[in-house]
């Protein structure tokens, strides 16, 4: 799992990593100096106490007080200067990343944060080529990706440590940043702004693929949901369309077209359930449908009354949506 700024796989993440290395080295040197001076002072005072009585050899004087004031003043000024300098460097790097415009050939992806999942939309001038998915972002390697972000409810923060710095997503406002993956891989992202009880369970994945493989994925995502191949999955489709599931979810190619929850057209191909909370398996999906509040308390996913005999066909249908 790639979720560390130390494993930078893109140009913007490399800037953040270099900033972290600079901070670490500088503060490490300062730590060694401070500890060294403290140990030197303790050793010197210990020797002085052993050699002669404290009352006779450590009398205060104006000269001593003056030296102490000078040392404290220099140390304070140096500390403030270093902290001020580090702040300037940090803000400068952040602004340079934020202000850098996405290259002209960028792929535009719209990301909307909501409690507690991510709506992903691949923008296109041709409405027939717009793709909507959830909690997973597929991108081509070596190509810049512009992220246009906003939030539906509270402030969220979009962060993929291995690819870019974090960016707050604010309701009513739109932010724009870009990232790029230089090599194929799966990079974990996380909401980095406390957004409620399930903040820790608001993750997503960025899957970087070679351009040809990415184009194949795009073409497949444009297709409607696969039709059931057997009686069991046909029954599952009927159960889905006759249940309250269609009040929140969409499956293209069917009568389900709601937008309140994640689009499920190709749900079966996703890695996780509930924004990274559980691996996508039949057992986990059954538990999630049966009692979402037990798995992710506070989630807006409603408990749908599905009879035991209906659960297996429903799960088989959803998992068939590759």
Short mmCIF file of C-alpha atoms in Angstrom, two decimals:
data_model
loop_
_atom_site.label_atom_id
_atom_site.label_comp_id
_atom_site.label_asym_id
_atom_site.label_seq_id
_atom_site.Cartn_x
_atom_site.Cartn_y
_atom_site.Cartn_z
CA UNK A 1 0.00 0.00 0.00
CA UNK A 2 1.45 3.35 -1.08
CA UNK A 3 0.37 6.04 1.38
CA UNK A 4 3.50 7.94 2.32
CA UNK A 5 5.06 11.17 1.15
CA UNK A 6 8.45 9.42 1.47
CA UNK A 7 7.49 7.21 -1.47
CA UNK A 8 6.80 10.06 -3.87
CA UNK A 9 5.65 8.87 -7.28
CA UNK A 10 4.82 12.24 -8.84
CA UNK A 11 6.38 15.71 -9.23
CA UNK A 12 4.19 17.50 -6.66
CA UNK A 13 4.72 14.79 -4.06
CA UNK A 14 8.47 15.07 -4.67
CA UNK A 15 8.39 18.73 -3.58
CA UNK A 16 6.65 17.78 -0.34
CA UNK A 17 9.13 14.95 0.27
CA UNK A 18 12.11 17.28 -0.27
CA UNK A 19 10.55 19.78 2.13
CA UNK A 20 10.16 17.02 4.72
CA UNK A 21 13.78 15.91 4.26
CA UNK A 22 15.01 19.51 4.67
CA UNK A 23 12.92 20.01 7.82
CA UNK A 24 14.05 16.69 9.26
CA UNK A 25 17.75 17.34 8.70
CA UNK A 26 17.65 20.92 10.00
CA UNK A 27 15.62 20.08 13.10
CA UNK A 28 17.76 17.01 13.72
CA UNK A 29 20.90 19.17 13.74
CA UNK A 30 19.25 21.65 16.10
CA UNK A 31 18.19 18.81 18.41
CA UNK A 32 21.74 17.45 18.57
CA UNK A 33 23.15 20.92 19.33
CA UNK A 34 20.60 21.62 22.08
CA UNK A 35 21.09 18.22 23.73
CA UNK A 36 24.86 18.59 23.46
CA UNK A 37 24.83 22.01 25.14
CA UNK A 38 22.54 20.71 27.88
CA UNK A 39 24.84 17.76 28.61
CA UNK A 40 27.90 20.03 28.55
CA UNK A 41 26.26 22.41 31.05
CA UNK A 42 25.26 19.57 33.37
CA UNK A 43 28.75 18.07 33.27
CA UNK A 44 30.42 21.41 33.93
CA UNK A 45 28.13 22.24 36.87
CA UNK A 46 28.62 18.77 38.36
CA UNK A 47 32.40 19.22 38.32
CA UNK A 48 32.10 22.67 39.92
CA UNK A 49 30.00 21.35 42.77
CA UNK A 50 32.50 18.54 43.42
CA UNK A 51 35.50 20.89 43.53
CA UNK A 52 34.27 23.53 45.93
CA UNK A 53 31.27 24.62 47.94
CA UNK A 54 28.44 26.14 45.96
CA UNK A 55 28.17 29.18 48.26
CA UNK A 56 31.75 30.20 47.66
CA UNK A 57 32.17 29.61 43.96
CA UNK A 58 28.81 30.40 42.35
CA UNK A 59 28.05 33.90 43.56
CA UNK A 60 25.89 35.96 41.22
CA UNK A 61 27.51 39.00 39.59
CA UNK A 62 26.49 41.66 37.11
CA UNK A 63 28.93 40.20 34.60
CA UNK A 64 27.40 36.72 34.94
CA UNK A 65 23.86 38.10 34.70
CA UNK A 66 24.82 40.06 31.60
CA UNK A 67 26.23 36.98 29.92
CA UNK A 68 23.13 34.96 30.77
CA UNK A 69 20.84 37.65 29.36
CA UNK A 70 22.92 37.80 26.20
CA UNK A 71 22.88 34.01 25.75
CA UNK A 72 19.12 33.82 26.36
CA UNK A 73 18.50 36.74 24.00
CA UNK A 74 20.62 35.24 21.22
CA UNK A 75 18.98 31.82 21.66
CA UNK A 76 15.50 33.36 21.56
CA UNK A 77 16.26 35.44 18.48
CA UNK A 78 17.82 32.44 16.74
CA UNK A 79 14.82 30.24 17.57
CA UNK A 80 12.33 32.81 16.29
CA UNK A 81 14.39 33.34 13.13
CA UNK A 82 14.58 29.61 12.40
CA UNK A 83 10.85 29.10 12.98
CA UNK A 84 10.05 32.13 10.82
CA UNK A 85 12.33 30.83 8.08
CA UNK A 86 10.77 27.36 8.19
CA UNK A 87 7.31 28.91 7.96
CA UNK A 88 8.31 30.93 4.90
CA UNK A 89 9.81 27.88 3.19
CA UNK A 90 6.76 25.73 3.97
CA UNK A 91 4.27 28.35 2.76
CA UNK A 92 6.33 29.01 -0.37
CA UNK A 93 6.39 25.33 -1.33
CA UNK A 94 2.66 25.02 -0.66
CA UNK A 95 1.85 28.09 -2.74
CA UNK A 96 4.11 27.03 -5.59
CA UNK A 97 2.32 23.68 -5.79
CA UNK A 98 -1.13 25.25 -5.48
CA UNK A 99 -0.47 28.07 -7.92
CA UNK A 100 1.07 25.92 -10.63
CA UNK A 101 -1.50 25.53 -13.38
CA UNK A 102 -2.29 22.08 -14.67
CA UNK A 103 -0.62 21.41 -18.04
CA UNK A 104 -2.75 21.76 -21.15
CA UNK A 105 -3.03 18.02 -21.78
CA UNK A 106 -4.40 17.26 -18.31
CA UNK A 107 -7.19 14.79 -17.74
CA UNK A 108 -9.97 16.57 -15.80
CA UNK A 109 -11.57 14.69 -12.91
CA UNK A 110 -14.17 16.19 -10.60
CA UNK A 111 -14.05 15.00 -6.98
CA UNK A 112 -16.82 15.68 -4.47
CA UNK A 113 -16.36 14.82 -0.81
CA UNK A 114 -19.43 13.78 1.18
CA UNK A 115 -19.96 12.10 4.54
CA UNK A 116 -18.31 9.60 4.16
CA UNK A 117 -17.46 8.73 0.57
CA UNK A 118 -16.05 10.24 -2.62
CA UNK A 119 -17.98 10.94 -5.80
CA UNK A 120 -15.72 10.73 -8.85
CA UNK A 121 -16.70 12.23 -12.20
CA UNK A 122 -14.61 12.19 -15.38
CA UNK A 123 -15.55 15.40 -17.17
CA UNK A 124 -15.90 15.51 -20.94
CA UNK A 125 -17.29 17.99 -23.47
CA UNK A 126 -19.23 15.08 -24.94
CA UNK A 127 -21.97 14.19 -22.41
CA UNK A 128 -22.04 10.61 -23.67
CA UNK A 129 -18.45 10.14 -22.49
CA UNK A 130 -18.89 11.39 -18.93
CA UNK A 131 -18.07 8.69 -16.38
CA UNK A 132 -19.25 8.59 -12.77
CA UNK A 133 -17.88 6.24 -10.16
CA UNK A 134 -17.03 6.27 -6.46
CA UNK A 135 -14.04 5.91 -4.13
CA UNK A 136 -11.61 4.86 -6.88
CA UNK A 137 -9.77 7.07 -9.35
CA UNK A 138 -8.11 5.48 -12.37
CA UNK A 139 -5.46 7.62 -14.07
CA UNK A 140 -2.92 7.09 -16.87
CA UNK A 141 0.75 7.11 -15.93
CA UNK A 142 2.88 9.99 -17.16
CA UNK A 143 -0.07 12.30 -17.80
CA UNK A 144 -1.09 15.22 -15.57
CA UNK A 145 -4.50 14.91 -13.94
CA UNK A 146 -6.40 18.05 -12.93
CA UNK A 147 -8.56 17.57 -9.83
CA UNK A 148 -11.51 19.93 -9.52
CA UNK A 149 -12.75 19.50 -5.98
CA UNK A 150 -15.67 20.53 -3.81
CA UNK A 151 -17.72 19.17 -0.89
CA UNK A 152 -21.40 18.45 -0.37
CA UNK A 153 -21.78 18.92 3.38
CA UNK A 154 -18.76 19.80 5.54
CA UNK A 155 -15.10 20.55 4.86
CA UNK A 156 -13.16 17.53 3.62
CA UNK A 157 -9.54 17.31 2.52
CA UNK A 158 -8.35 15.38 -0.53
CA UNK A 159 -4.90 13.86 0.02
CA UNK A 160 -2.86 11.25 -1.81
CA UNK A 161 0.52 11.44 0.00
CA UNK A 162 2.47 9.60 -2.71
CA UNK A 163 1.17 11.86 -5.49
CA UNK A 164 0.35 15.34 -4.12
CA UNK A 165 -0.15 17.53 -1.08
CA UNK A 166 -3.52 17.77 0.62
CA UNK A 167 -6.20 20.18 -0.56
CA UNK A 168 -9.27 21.21 1.43
CA UNK A 169 -12.65 20.73 -0.24
CA UNK A 170 -15.15 23.35 0.94
CA UNK A 171 -18.93 23.35 0.34
CA UNK A 172 -19.92 26.04 -2.16
CA UNK A 173 -16.36 26.51 -3.42
CA UNK A 174 -14.34 24.82 -6.13
CA UNK A 175 -10.62 24.14 -5.87
CA UNK A 176 -8.27 23.06 -8.63
CA UNK A 177 -5.00 21.19 -8.35
CA UNK A 178 -3.14 18.60 -10.36
CA UNK A 179 -1.21 15.43 -9.77
CA UNK A 180 0.70 12.92 -11.83
CA UNK A 181 1.79 9.33 -11.32
CA UNK A 182 5.11 8.55 -12.98
CA UNK A 183 4.80 4.80 -12.52
CA UNK A 184 1.95 2.28 -12.34
CA UNK A 185 0.64 1.38 -8.92
CA UNK A 186 -2.17 1.65 -6.41
CA UNK A 187 -1.97 4.72 -4.18
CA UNK A 188 -4.16 5.10 -1.13
CA UNK A 189 -5.74 8.46 -0.40
CA UNK A 190 -7.49 9.69 2.71
CA UNK A 191 -9.67 12.54 3.89
CA UNK A 192 -7.25 14.66 5.92
CA UNK A 193 -9.74 17.01 7.60
CA UNK A 194 -11.90 15.80 10.49
CA UNK A 195 -15.40 15.59 9.02
CA UNK A 196 -17.43 13.63 11.54
CA UNK A 197 -17.60 10.28 13.27
CA UNK A 198 -16.47 8.22 10.27
CA UNK A 199 -13.67 10.52 9.14
CA UNK A 200 -11.12 7.71 9.53
CA UNK A 201 -13.24 5.51 7.24
CA UNK A 202 -13.23 7.93 4.30
CA UNK A 203 -10.48 6.56 2.12
CA UNK A 204 -10.09 6.13 -1.62
CA UNK A 205 -7.67 4.60 -4.11
CA UNK A 206 -5.83 6.11 -7.05
CA UNK A 207 -4.98 3.39 -9.55
CA UNK A 208 -2.30 4.46 -12.04
CA UNK A 209 -2.19 2.38 -15.21
CA UNK A 210 -0.28 2.48 -18.50
CA UNK A 211 -2.18 4.68 -21.02
CA UNK A 212 -3.41 1.77 -23.13
CA UNK A 213 -4.78 -0.06 -20.10
CA UNK A 214 -6.37 3.14 -18.81
CA UNK A 215 -8.09 3.76 -22.16
CA UNK A 216 -9.47 0.22 -22.04
CA UNK A 217 -10.80 0.90 -18.53
CA UNK A 218 -12.42 4.14 -19.73
CA UNK A 219 -14.13 2.41 -22.66
CA UNK A 220 -15.46 -0.29 -20.33
CA UNK A 221 -16.76 2.28 -17.82
CA UNK A 222 -18.74 3.98 -20.57
CA UNK A 223 -20.73 0.80 -21.08
CA UNK A 224 -23.99 0.23 -19.19
CA UNK A 225 -24.22 -2.45 -16.54
CA UNK A 226 -23.71 -5.99 -17.73
CA UNK A 227 -26.92 -7.96 -18.13
CA UNK A 228 -27.41 -10.94 -15.79
CA UNK A 229 -26.12 -14.18 -17.26
CA UNK A 230 -28.12 -16.66 -15.16
CA UNK A 231 -31.39 -16.95 -13.29
CA UNK A 232 -29.83 -16.19 -9.92
CA UNK A 233 -28.38 -12.83 -10.97
CA UNK A 234 -31.59 -12.02 -12.90
CA UNK A 235 -33.47 -12.52 -9.66
CA UNK A 236 -30.93 -10.32 -7.89
CA UNK A 237 -31.50 -7.53 -10.41
CA UNK A 238 -35.26 -7.72 -9.84
CA UNK A 239 -34.75 -7.56 -6.07
CA UNK A 240 -32.52 -4.50 -6.43
CA UNK A 241 -34.96 -2.63 -8.68
CA UNK A 242 -37.92 -3.46 -6.42
CA UNK A 243 -36.18 -2.43 -3.19
CA UNK A 244 -35.38 0.92 -1.60
CA UNK A 245 -31.85 0.69 -3.07
CA UNK A 246 -33.00 2.60 -6.15
CA UNK A 247 -33.85 5.64 -4.00
CA UNK A 248 -30.12 6.35 -3.54
CA UNK A 249 -28.14 4.46 -6.17
CA UNK A 250 -27.83 4.43 -9.95
CA UNK A 251 -27.03 1.53 -12.25
CA UNK A 252 -26.78 2.71 -15.84
CA UNK A 253 -28.84 0.62 -18.22
CA UNK A 254 -31.56 0.07 -15.61
CA UNK A 255 -34.34 2.16 -14.10
CA UNK A 256 -32.12 3.00 -11.10
CA UNK A 257 -30.90 6.57 -11.60
CA UNK A 258 -30.71 8.19 -8.13
CA UNK A 259 -27.69 10.33 -7.24
CA UNK A 260 -27.72 10.38 -3.42
CA UNK A 261 -25.28 7.49 -3.07
CA UNK A 262 -22.45 5.96 -5.09
CA UNK A 263 -23.05 4.89 -8.68
CA UNK A 264 -23.07 1.07 -8.75
CA UNK A 265 -22.84 0.45 -12.50
CA UNK A 266 -19.47 -1.30 -12.20
CA UNK A 267 -19.50 -1.92 -8.46
CA UNK A 268 -18.12 -5.46 -8.70
CA UNK A 269 -14.78 -4.24 -10.04
CA UNK A 270 -14.03 -1.99 -7.06
CA UNK A 271 -11.48 -2.91 -4.41
CA UNK A 272 -13.44 -1.88 -1.33
CA UNK A 273 -16.88 -1.26 0.15
CA UNK A 274 -17.93 1.88 2.05
CA UNK A 275 -14.98 4.07 1.01
CA UNK A 276 -12.17 1.76 2.02
CA UNK A 277 -13.85 0.37 5.14
CA UNK A 278 -14.02 -3.25 3.95
CA UNK A 279 -12.54 -5.33 1.12
CA UNK A 280 -15.09 -5.95 -1.60
CA UNK A 281 -16.19 -9.54 -1.00
CA UNK A 282 -19.57 -11.26 -0.93
CA UNK A 283 -19.43 -11.79 2.83
CA UNK A 284 -18.57 -8.17 3.56
CA UNK A 285 -21.20 -6.94 1.12
CA UNK A 286 -23.87 -9.04 2.85
CA UNK A 287 -22.90 -7.58 6.22
CA UNK A 288 -22.89 -4.05 4.82
CA UNK A 289 -26.37 -4.39 3.28
CA UNK A 290 -27.83 -6.13 6.34
CA UNK A 291 -26.56 -3.65 8.96
CA UNK A 292 -24.52 -0.70 7.67
CA UNK A 293 -24.78 1.14 11.01
CA UNK A 294 -22.98 -1.68 12.77
CA UNK A 295 -20.07 -1.46 10.33
CA UNK A 296 -19.95 2.31 9.86
CA UNK A 297 -22.01 4.07 12.58
CA UNK A 298 -23.54 7.30 11.38
CA UNK A 299 -23.35 6.45 7.70
CA UNK A 300 -26.20 7.68 5.50
CA UNK A 301 -26.52 4.18 4.03
CA UNK A 302 -29.99 3.03 5.06
CA UNK A 303 -30.77 -0.43 6.36
CA UNK A 304 -32.82 -1.98 3.57
CA UNK A 305 -35.20 -4.79 4.62
CA UNK A 306 -33.93 -7.68 2.50
CA UNK A 307 -35.26 -11.15 3.33
CA UNK A 308 -32.63 -13.88 3.88
CA UNK A 309 -33.74 -15.74 0.75
CA UNK A 310 -33.22 -12.57 -1.30
CA UNK A 311 -29.78 -11.65 0.03
CA UNK A 312 -27.69 -14.15 -1.96
CA UNK A 313 -29.22 -13.33 -5.37
CA UNK A 314 -28.84 -9.61 -4.65
CA UNK A 315 -25.19 -10.02 -3.71
CA UNK A 316 -24.51 -12.17 -6.76
CA UNK A 317 -26.02 -9.49 -8.99
CA UNK A 318 -24.05 -6.62 -7.46
CA UNK A 319 -20.79 -8.56 -7.57
CA UNK A 320 -21.43 -9.40 -11.24
CA UNK A 321 -21.35 -5.70 -12.14
CA UNK A 322 -17.75 -5.69 -13.33
#
